[in-house]
Tab-separated table of C-alpha atoms and ligand atoms in Angstrom:
chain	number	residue	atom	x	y	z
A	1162	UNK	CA	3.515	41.446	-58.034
A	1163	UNK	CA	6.445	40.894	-59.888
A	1164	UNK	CA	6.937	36.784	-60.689
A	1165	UNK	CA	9.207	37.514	-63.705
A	1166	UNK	CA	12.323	37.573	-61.266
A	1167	UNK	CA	13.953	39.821	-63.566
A	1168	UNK	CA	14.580	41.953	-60.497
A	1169	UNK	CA	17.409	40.584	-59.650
A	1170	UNK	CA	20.830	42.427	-59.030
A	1171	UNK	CA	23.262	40.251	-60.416
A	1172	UNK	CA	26.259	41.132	-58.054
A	1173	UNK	CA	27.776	38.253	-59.413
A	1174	UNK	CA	28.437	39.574	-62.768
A	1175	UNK	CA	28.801	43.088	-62.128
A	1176	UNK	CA	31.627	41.930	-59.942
A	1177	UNK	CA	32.907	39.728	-62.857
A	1178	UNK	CA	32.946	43.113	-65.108
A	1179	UNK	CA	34.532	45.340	-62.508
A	1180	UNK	CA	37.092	42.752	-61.544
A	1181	UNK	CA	37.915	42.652	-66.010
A	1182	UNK	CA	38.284	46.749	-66.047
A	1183	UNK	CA	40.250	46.600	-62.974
A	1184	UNK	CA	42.563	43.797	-64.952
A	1185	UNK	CA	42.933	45.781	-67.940
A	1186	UNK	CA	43.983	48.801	-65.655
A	1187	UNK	CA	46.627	46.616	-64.447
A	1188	UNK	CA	48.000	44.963	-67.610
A	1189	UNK	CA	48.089	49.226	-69.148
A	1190	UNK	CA	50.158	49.971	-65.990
A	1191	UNK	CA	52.464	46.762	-66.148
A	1192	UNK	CA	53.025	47.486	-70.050
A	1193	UNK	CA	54.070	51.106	-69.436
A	1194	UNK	CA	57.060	49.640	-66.381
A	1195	UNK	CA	54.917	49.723	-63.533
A	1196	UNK	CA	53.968	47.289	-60.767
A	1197	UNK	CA	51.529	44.882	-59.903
A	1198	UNK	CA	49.224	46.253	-56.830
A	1199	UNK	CA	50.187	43.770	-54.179
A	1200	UNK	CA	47.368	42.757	-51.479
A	1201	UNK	CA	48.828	40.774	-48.497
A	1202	UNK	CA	45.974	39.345	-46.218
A	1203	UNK	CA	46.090	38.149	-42.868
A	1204	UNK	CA	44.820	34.949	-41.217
A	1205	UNK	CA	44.494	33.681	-38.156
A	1206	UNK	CA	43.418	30.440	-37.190
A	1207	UNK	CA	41.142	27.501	-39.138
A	1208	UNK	CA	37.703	29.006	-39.481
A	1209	UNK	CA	36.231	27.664	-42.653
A	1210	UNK	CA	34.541	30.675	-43.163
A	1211	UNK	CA	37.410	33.659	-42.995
A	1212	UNK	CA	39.456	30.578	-44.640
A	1213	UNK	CA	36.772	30.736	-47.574
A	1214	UNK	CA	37.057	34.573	-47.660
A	1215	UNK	CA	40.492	35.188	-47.790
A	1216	UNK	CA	40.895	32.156	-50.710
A	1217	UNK	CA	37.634	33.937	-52.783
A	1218	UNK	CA	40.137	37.386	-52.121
A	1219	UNK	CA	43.471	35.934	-53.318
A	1220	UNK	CA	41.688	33.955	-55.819
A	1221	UNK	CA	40.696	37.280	-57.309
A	1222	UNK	CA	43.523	39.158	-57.100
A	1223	UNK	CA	45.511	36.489	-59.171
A	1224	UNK	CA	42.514	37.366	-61.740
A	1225	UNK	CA	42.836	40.748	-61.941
A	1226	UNK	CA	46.888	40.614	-61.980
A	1227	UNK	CA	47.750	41.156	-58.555
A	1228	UNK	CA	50.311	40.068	-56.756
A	1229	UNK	CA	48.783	38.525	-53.190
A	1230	UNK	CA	50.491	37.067	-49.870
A	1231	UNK	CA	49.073	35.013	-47.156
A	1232	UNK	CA	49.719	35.238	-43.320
A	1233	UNK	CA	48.689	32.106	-41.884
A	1234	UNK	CA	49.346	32.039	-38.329
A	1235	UNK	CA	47.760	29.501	-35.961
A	1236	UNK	CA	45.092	30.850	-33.360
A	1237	UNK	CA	47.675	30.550	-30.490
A	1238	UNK	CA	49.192	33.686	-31.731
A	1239	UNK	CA	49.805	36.258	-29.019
A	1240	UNK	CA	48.531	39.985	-29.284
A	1241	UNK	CA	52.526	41.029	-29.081
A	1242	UNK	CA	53.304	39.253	-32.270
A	1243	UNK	CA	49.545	39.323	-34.347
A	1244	UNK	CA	51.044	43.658	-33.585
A	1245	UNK	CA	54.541	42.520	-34.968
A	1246	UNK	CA	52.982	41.365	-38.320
A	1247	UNK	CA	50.625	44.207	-38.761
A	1248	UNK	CA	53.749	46.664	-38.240
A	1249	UNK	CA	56.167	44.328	-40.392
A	1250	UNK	CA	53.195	45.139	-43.242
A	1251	UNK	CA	53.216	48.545	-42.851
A	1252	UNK	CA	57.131	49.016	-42.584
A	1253	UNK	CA	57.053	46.486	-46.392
A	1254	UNK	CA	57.274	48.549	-49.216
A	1255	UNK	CA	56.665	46.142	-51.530
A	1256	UNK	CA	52.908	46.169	-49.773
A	1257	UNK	CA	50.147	48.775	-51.151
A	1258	UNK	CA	47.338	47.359	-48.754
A	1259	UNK	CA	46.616	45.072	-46.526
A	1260	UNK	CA	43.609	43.253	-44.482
A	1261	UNK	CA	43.875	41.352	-41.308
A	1262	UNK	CA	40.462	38.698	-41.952
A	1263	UNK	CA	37.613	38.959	-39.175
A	1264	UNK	CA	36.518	38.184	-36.468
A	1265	UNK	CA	40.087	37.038	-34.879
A	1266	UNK	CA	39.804	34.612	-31.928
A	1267	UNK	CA	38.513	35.885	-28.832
A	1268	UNK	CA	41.859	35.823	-26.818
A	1269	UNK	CA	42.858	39.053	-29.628
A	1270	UNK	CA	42.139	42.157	-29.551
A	1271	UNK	CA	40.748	43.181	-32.684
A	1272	UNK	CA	40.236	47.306	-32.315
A	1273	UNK	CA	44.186	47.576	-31.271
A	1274	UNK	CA	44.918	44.946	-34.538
A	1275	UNK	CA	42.713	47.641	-36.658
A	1276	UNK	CA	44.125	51.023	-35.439
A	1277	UNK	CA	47.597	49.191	-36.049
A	1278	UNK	CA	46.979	49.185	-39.470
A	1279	UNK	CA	48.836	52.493	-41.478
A	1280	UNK	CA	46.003	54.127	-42.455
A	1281	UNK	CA	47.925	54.753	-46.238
A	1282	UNK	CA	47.546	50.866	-46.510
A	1283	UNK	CA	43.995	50.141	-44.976
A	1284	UNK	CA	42.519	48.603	-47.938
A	1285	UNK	CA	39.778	47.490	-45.689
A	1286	UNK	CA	38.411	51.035	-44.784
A	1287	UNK	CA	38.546	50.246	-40.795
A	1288	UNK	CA	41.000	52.163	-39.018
A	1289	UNK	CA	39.294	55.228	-37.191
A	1290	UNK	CA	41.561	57.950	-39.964
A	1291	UNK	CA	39.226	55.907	-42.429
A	1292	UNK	CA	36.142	56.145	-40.900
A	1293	UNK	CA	36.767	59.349	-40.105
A	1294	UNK	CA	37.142	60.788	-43.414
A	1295	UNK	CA	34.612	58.528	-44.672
A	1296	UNK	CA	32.211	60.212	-42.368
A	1297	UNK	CA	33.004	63.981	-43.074
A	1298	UNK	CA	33.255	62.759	-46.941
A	1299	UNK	CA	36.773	63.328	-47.661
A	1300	UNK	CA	38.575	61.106	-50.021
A	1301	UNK	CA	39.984	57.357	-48.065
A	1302	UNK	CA	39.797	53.738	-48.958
A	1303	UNK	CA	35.735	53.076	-48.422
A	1304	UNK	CA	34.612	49.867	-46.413
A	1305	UNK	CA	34.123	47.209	-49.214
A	1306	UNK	CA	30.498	45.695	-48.222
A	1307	UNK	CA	28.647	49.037	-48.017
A	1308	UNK	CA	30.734	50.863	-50.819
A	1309	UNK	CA	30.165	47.733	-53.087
A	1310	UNK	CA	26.841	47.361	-52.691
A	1311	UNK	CA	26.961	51.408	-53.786
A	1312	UNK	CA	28.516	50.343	-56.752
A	1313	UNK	CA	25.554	48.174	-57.337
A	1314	UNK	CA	23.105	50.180	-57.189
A	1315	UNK	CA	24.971	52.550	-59.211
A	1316	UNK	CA	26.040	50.115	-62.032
A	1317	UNK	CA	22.034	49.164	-62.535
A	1318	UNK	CA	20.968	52.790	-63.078
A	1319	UNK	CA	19.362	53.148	-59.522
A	1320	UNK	CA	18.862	56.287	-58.452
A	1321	UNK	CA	18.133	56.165	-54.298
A	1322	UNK	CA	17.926	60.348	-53.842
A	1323	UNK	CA	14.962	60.813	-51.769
A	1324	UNK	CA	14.238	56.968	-50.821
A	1325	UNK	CA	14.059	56.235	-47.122
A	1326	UNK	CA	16.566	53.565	-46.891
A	1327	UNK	CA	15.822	51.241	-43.463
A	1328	UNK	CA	19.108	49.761	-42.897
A	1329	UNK	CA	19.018	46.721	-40.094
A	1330	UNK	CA	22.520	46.318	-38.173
A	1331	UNK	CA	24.827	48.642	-36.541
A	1332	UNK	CA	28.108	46.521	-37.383
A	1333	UNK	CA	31.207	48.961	-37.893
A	1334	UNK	CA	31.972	46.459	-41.079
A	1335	UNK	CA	28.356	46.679	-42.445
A	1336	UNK	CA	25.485	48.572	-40.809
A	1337	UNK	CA	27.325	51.876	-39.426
A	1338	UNK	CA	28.766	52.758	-42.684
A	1339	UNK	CA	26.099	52.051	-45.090
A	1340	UNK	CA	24.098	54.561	-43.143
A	1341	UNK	CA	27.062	57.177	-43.681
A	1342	UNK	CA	27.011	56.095	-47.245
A	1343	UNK	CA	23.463	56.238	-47.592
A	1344	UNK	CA	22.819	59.908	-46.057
A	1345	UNK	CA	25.832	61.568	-48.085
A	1346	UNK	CA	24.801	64.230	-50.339
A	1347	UNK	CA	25.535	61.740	-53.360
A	1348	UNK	CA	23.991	59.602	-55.862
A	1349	UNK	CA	22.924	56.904	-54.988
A	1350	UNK	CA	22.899	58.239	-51.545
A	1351	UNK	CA	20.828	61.469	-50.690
A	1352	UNK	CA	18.405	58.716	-48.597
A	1353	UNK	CA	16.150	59.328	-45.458
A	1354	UNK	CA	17.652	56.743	-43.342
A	1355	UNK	CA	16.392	55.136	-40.452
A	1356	UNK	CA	19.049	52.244	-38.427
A	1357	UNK	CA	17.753	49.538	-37.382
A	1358	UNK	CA	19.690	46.905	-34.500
A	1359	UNK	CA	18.693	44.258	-31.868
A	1360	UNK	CA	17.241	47.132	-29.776
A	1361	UNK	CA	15.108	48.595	-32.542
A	1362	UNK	CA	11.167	48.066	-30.822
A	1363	UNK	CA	8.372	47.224	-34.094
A	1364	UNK	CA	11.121	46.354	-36.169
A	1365	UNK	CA	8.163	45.611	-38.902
A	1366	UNK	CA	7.048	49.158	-39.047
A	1367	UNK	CA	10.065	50.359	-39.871
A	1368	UNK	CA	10.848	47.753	-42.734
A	1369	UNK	CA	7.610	48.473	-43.849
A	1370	UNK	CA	8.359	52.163	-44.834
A	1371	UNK	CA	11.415	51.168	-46.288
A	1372	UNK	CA	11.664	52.079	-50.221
A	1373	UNK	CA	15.597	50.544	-49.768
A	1374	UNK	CA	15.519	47.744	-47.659
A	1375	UNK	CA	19.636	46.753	-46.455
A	1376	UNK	CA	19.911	43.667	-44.134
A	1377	UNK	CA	22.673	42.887	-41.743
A	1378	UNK	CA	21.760	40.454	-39.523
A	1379	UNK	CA	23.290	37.018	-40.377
A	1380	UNK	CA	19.744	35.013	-39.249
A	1381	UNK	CA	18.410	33.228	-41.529
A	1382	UNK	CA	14.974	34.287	-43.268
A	1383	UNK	CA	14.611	36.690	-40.926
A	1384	UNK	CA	12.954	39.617	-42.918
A	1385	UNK	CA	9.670	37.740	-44.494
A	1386	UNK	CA	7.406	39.010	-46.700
A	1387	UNK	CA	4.549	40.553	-44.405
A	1388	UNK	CA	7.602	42.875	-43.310
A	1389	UNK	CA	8.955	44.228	-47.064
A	1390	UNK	CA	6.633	47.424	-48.683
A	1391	UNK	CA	5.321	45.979	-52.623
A	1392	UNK	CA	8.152	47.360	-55.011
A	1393	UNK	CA	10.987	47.708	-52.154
A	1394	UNK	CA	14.762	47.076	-53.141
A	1395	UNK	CA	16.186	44.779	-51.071
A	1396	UNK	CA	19.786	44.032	-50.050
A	1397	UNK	CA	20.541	41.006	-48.205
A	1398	UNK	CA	24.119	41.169	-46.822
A	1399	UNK	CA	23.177	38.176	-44.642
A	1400	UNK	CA	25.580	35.100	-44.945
A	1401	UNK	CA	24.423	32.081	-43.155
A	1402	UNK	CA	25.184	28.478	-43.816
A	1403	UNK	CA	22.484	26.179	-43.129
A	1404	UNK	CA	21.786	22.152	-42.895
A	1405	UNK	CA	20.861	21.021	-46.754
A	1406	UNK	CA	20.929	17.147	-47.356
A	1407	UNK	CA	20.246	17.449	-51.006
A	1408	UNK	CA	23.849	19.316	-51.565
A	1409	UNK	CA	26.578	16.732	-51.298
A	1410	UNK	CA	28.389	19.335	-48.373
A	1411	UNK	CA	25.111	19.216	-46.580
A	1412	UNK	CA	24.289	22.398	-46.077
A	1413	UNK	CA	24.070	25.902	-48.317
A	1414	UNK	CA	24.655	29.839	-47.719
A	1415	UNK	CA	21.318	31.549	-47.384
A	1416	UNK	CA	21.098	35.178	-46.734
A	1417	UNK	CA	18.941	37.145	-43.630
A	1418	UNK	CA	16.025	37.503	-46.273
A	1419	UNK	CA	13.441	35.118	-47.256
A	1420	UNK	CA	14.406	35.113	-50.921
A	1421	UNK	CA	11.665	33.059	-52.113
A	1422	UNK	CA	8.618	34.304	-51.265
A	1423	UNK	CA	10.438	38.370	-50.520
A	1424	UNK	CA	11.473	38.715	-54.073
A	1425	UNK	CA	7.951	38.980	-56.301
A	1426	UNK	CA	7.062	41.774	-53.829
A	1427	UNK	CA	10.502	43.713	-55.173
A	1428	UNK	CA	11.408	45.929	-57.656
A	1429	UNK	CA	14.817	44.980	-56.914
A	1430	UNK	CA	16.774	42.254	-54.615
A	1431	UNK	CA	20.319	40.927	-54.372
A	1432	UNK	CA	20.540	36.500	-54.061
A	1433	UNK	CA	22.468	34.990	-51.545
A	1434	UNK	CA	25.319	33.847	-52.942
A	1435	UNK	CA	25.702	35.925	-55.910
A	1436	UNK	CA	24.603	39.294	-54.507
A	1437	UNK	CA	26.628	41.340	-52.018
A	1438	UNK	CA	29.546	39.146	-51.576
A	1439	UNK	CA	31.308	39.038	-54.818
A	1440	UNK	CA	30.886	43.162	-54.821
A	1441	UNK	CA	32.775	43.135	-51.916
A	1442	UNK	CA	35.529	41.515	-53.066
A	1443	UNK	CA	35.631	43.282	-56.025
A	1444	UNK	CA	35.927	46.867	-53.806
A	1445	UNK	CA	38.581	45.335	-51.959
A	1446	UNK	CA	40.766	45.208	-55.163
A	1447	UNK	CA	39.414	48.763	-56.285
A	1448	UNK	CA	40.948	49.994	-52.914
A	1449	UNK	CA	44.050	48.037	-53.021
A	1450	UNK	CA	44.739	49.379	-56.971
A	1451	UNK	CA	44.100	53.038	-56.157
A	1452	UNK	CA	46.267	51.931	-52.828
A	1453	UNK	CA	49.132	51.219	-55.346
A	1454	UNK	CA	48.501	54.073	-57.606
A	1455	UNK	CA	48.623	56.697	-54.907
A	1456	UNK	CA	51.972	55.125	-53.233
A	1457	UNK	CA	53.391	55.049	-57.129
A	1458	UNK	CA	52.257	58.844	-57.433
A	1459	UNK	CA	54.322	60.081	-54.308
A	1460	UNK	CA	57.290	58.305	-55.093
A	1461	UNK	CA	57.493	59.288	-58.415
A	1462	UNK	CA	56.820	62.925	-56.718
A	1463	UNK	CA	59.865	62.930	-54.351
B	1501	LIG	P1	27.239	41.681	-36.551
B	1501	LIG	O1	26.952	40.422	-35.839
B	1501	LIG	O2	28.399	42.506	-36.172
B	1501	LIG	O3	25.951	42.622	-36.512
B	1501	LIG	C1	24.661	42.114	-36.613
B	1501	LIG	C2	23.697	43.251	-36.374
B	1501	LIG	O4	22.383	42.742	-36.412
B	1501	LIG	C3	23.892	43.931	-35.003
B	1501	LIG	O5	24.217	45.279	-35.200
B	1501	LIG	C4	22.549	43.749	-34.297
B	1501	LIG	O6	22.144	44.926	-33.627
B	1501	LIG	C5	21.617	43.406	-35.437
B	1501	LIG	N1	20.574	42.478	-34.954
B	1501	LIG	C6	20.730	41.294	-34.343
B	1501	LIG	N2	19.530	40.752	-34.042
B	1501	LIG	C7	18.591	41.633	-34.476
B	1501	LIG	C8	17.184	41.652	-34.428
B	1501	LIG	N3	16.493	40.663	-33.888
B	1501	LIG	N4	16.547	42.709	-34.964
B	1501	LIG	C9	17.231	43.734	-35.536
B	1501	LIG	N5	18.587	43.762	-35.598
B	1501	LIG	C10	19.261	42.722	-35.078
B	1501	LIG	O7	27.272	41.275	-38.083
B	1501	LIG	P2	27.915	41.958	-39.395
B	1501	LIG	O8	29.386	41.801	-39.347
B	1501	LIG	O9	27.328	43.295	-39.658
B	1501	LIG	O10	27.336	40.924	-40.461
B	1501	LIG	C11	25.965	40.712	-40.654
B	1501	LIG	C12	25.762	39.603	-41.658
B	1501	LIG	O11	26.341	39.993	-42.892
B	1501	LIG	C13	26.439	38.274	-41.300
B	1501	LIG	O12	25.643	37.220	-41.791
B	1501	LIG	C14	27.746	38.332	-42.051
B	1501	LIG	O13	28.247	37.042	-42.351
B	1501	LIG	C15	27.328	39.044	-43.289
B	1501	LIG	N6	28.393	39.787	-43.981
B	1501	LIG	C16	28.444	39.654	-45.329
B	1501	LIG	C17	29.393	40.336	-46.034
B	1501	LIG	C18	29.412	40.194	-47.522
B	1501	LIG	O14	30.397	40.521	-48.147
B	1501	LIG	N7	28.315	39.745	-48.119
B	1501	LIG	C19	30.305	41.165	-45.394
B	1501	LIG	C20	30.207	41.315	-44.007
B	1501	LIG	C21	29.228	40.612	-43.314
């Protein structure tokens, strides 16, 4: 058993230090006459949640030296003109990338939104070119959960080559890619994987075999500890805001995994919040910088 909790992946900082290199790659590029990467992100509607998301995004661009917009629309918007914005982006030069927040409201259609999106400023890694290319390993702007939590691994020295990784979720955001990340002839990759989902029969069997345990539910302390192998690393994606009178909001974010009494059986596991989230955000702005590199490149090409 391992009580020291010294096993934990601090996505926190390593976000914190990505998010300074990116800031100094920005301030050597501004210096020598050239522009700011500009992220514009779409909203639509009041959930607290995407509200949260897209304030922790813009919060960090401002950070790192970006320059960010906000679309706020309210969640009357029609399909017709959500499409008008998305092609108004595109058409913006002054744009390198671009995310339109999910889930939108139900009355939306959110796979015609995301194939709307030029695939030269999909920052978010969603439209089909992206996945695409991500899945036959060519170069493209990399879905920020799964390619951050990548970066994780990598940035502690983890080498996965070899691991079976037991990934739970089939998401195209979260569960679907990691497994195309995870089985690319790569380090960290090069893992066994097995994909998990709300189908999956003995889920525990699986989990059990897992040497790289990835979980993306979004229910609560659902993986315990009778279902995680001794010395597993674990990677709880899982955002979930539960009832908590002792906070003065009362309630908390928890992740999917039962951090308390799941983390002395690990080598290594991510905390909810701290873990996952802040890498994501921190691969959004990697995207959206080599976004405004590569548009910088071709015009100075033409
Ligand atoms: P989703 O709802 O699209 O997918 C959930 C997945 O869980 C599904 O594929 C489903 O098959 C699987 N599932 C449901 N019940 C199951 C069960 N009983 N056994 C096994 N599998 C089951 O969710 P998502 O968009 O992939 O997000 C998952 C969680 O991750 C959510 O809590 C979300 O908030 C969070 N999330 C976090 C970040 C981050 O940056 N940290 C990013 C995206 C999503």
């Amino acid at each position: 058993m391992n009580n020291s909790m010294n096993n934990i992946l601090d996505g926190k900082q390593t976000s914190l230090d990505l998010q300074s290199e990116i800031a100094q790659k920005v301030e050597t590029i501004v210096s020598s006459g050239g522009k700011k990467p500009h992220l514009a992100a779409v909203l639509i509607g009041d959930d607290p949640a995407s509200k949260a998301y897209v304030g922790h995004k813009i919060k960090a661009c401002a950070k790192a030296g970006f320059e960010s917009t906000i679309i706020n629309r309210n969640t009357d918007i029609s399909q017709t003109e959500l499409l008008e914005i998305v092609q108004d982006l595109n058409d913006d030069k002054s744009i390198d990338g671009f995310i339109v927040q999910l889930p939108l409201p139900d009355h939306l259609d959110s796979t015609e939104v995301v194939q709307a999106v030029s695939p030269e400023k999909d920052v978010d890694g969603f439209h089909p070119e992206s996945v695409g290319k991500m899945a036959l390993g060519l170069p493209t702007y990399l879905p920020a959960t799964p390619a951050g939590i990548i970066t994780l691994l990598d940035r502690y020295g983890i080498k996965t080559t070899g691991m079976h990784a037991v990934i739970i979720g089939r998401s195209d955001i979260v569960g679907n890619p990691m497994s195309a990340l995870l089985s690319r002839n790569a380090e960290p990759g090069n893992c066994t994987v097995t994909q998990c989902h709300s189908r999956t029969v003995n889920l525990r069997e699986h989990t059990l075999r897992a040497d790289l345990l990835i979980v993306a539910i979004g229910r609560p302390n659902f993986i315990t500890a009778d279902m995680v192998k001794e010395g597993a690393i674990v990677i709880d994606v899982g955002i979930n805001r539960i009832p908590d009178p002792t906070r003065k909001s009362g309630s908390r974010l928890t992740g999917d995994v039962d951090y308390e009494n799941v983390a002395p059986k690990c080598s290594w596991i991510t905390p909810v919040p701290g873990g996952v989230g802040p890498m994501t955000i921190a691969t959004l702005l990697e995207n959206t910088l080599q976004a405004s590199l590569l548009k910088s490149n071709a015009s100075s090409e033409k």
